[in-house]
Every structure is written in structure tokens, then in C-alpha cells.
Short mmCIF file of C-alpha atoms in Angstrom, two decimals:
data_model
loop_
_atom_site.label_atom_id
_atom_site.label_comp_id
_atom_site.label_asym_id
_atom_site.label_seq_id
_atom_site.Cartn_x
_atom_site.Cartn_y
_atom_site.Cartn_z
CA MET Y 1 14.76 147.82 154.52
CA LYS Y 2 11.67 146.55 152.73
CA ALA Y 3 9.98 147.67 149.52
CA ILE Y 4 6.21 147.10 149.80
CA TRP Y 5 3.37 147.56 147.32
CA ASN Y 6 -0.20 146.27 147.44
CA ASP Y 7 0.57 144.71 150.84
CA VAL Y 8 3.35 142.51 149.42
CA VAL Y 9 7.07 142.73 150.19
CA LEU Y 10 8.84 143.13 146.84
CA ALA Y 11 12.40 143.35 148.15
CA GLU Y 12 14.13 143.12 151.50
CA SER Y 13 17.74 143.87 152.39
CA GLU Y 14 19.96 145.28 155.12
CA ASP Y 15 22.32 146.46 152.36
CA THR Y 16 20.60 149.30 150.50
CA LYS Y 17 22.46 152.28 149.05
CA VAL Y 18 20.75 155.66 149.26
CA VAL Y 19 21.22 157.98 146.29
CA GLU Y 20 19.06 161.08 145.83
CA ASN Y 21 16.75 159.88 148.63
CA ASN Y 22 16.09 156.55 146.88
CA HIS Y 23 17.01 153.21 148.44
CA TYR Y 24 18.70 150.95 145.89
CA PHE Y 25 18.24 147.29 146.78
CA PRO Y 26 20.61 144.53 145.63
CA ALA Y 27 19.16 142.75 142.58
CA ASP Y 28 19.25 139.41 144.39
CA SER Y 29 17.01 140.80 147.16
CA ILE Y 30 13.94 141.25 144.95
CA LYS Y 31 11.14 138.73 144.61
CA SER Y 32 11.40 138.39 140.85
CA GLN Y 33 7.95 136.83 140.38
CA TYR Y 34 6.46 140.32 140.84
CA PHE Y 35 8.70 142.06 138.28
CA LYS Y 36 8.00 142.38 134.56
CA LYS Y 37 10.53 144.04 132.26
CA SER Y 38 9.35 147.27 130.68
CA ASN Y 39 10.41 148.90 127.43
CA THR Y 40 10.78 152.26 129.21
CA HIS Y 41 14.20 153.93 129.44
CA THR Y 42 15.25 157.29 130.80
CA THR Y 43 18.62 159.03 130.99
CA CYS Y 44 20.21 160.58 134.03
CA PRO Y 45 23.07 162.95 133.21
CA TRP Y 46 25.34 161.49 135.88
CA LYS Y 47 24.13 157.90 136.38
CA GLY Y 48 23.42 156.73 132.84
CA VAL Y 49 20.46 155.10 131.08
CA ALA Y 50 17.85 153.56 133.36
CA SER Y 51 15.71 150.55 132.53
CA TYR Y 52 12.40 149.82 134.26
CA TYR Y 53 10.26 147.04 135.65
CA SER Y 54 6.51 147.09 136.09
CA ILE Y 55 5.31 145.41 139.26
CA VAL Y 56 2.40 142.96 139.19
CA VAL Y 57 0.81 141.93 142.49
CA ASN Y 58 -2.56 140.23 142.99
CA GLY Y 59 -3.80 141.19 139.52
CA ARG Y 60 -2.78 144.86 139.84
CA THR Y 61 0.02 146.43 137.78
CA ASN Y 62 2.17 149.36 138.79
CA GLU Y 63 3.77 150.44 135.50
CA ASP Y 64 7.48 151.29 135.57
CA ALA Y 65 7.54 151.34 139.38
CA ALA Y 66 11.12 150.05 139.70
CA TRP Y 67 14.27 151.06 137.88
CA TYR Y 68 17.89 150.07 137.57
CA TYR Y 69 20.96 151.00 135.57
CA PRO Y 70 22.34 148.11 133.48
CA GLU Y 71 25.50 150.16 132.89
CA VAL Y 72 26.48 152.95 135.27
CA SER Y 73 28.92 155.80 135.10
CA ASP Y 74 31.94 155.80 137.41
CA LEU Y 75 30.12 158.32 139.62
CA ALA Y 76 27.24 155.86 140.15
CA ARG Y 77 29.21 152.65 140.64
CA ASP Y 78 27.67 152.17 144.12
CA ILE Y 79 24.28 151.40 142.54
CA LYS Y 80 25.46 148.95 139.88
CA GLY Y 81 23.35 145.80 140.14
CA ARG Y 82 20.73 147.52 142.31
CA ILE Y 83 17.04 148.38 141.94
CA ALA Y 84 15.08 151.39 143.27
CA PHE Y 85 11.36 152.06 143.55
CA TRP Y 86 8.75 154.82 143.26
CA LYS Y 87 5.08 155.22 142.24
CA GLY Y 88 3.61 154.32 145.61
CA VAL Y 89 6.05 151.57 146.59
CA LYS Y 90 6.69 152.12 150.30
CA ILE Y 91 10.20 151.80 151.67
CA GLU Y 92 10.19 150.85 155.35
CA PRO Y 93 12.73 149.66 157.90
#
């Protein structure tokens, strides 16, 4: 699978985990030069507290377009160390 935004591949892996229709990519599969830590956090009742990255590609920023869970509940252990995308980031085979 590939995560693509602004015509750039942000992450690529054959080992994604799908939870709630979101592909979670291994952290080591992302191209970190496009990711900027955000101060945004949200809470999921069963996964835990999510942290976010903004994505910067070719001078354009997609605020909080990727998220991950630094600490996950036992129910969400399959996505520990993984990153998911939204806000126009395309996920393609």
C-alpha cells in the first residue's frame, strides 16, 4: 500500500493493519522528511490518545493529516508503532 499526497509517496508498505477502514503503516515505512510533529491530540475511547503530524510537500502543508498512538490500549496493540492518514491523503495499492 502507498500513502500519497500532493503527488508524493509519503509511506509505502506491504504490512499495513486496517482498523476502522484506516490503513496503519509501520513507522519505519514513512518518508520522515515530509512529516512535522503537531501539538494536536485527540482521544479515542478504545485506542487511547492520538498524536498528529502535519505533512509538508512542495511548499504545501496538510495540517494534522497523519496520526499515531504513542501508547495504545491492549485492544489496539496491533497499531502500536504505526501511522494512519486522512485529509486527502490517498491510500492506494
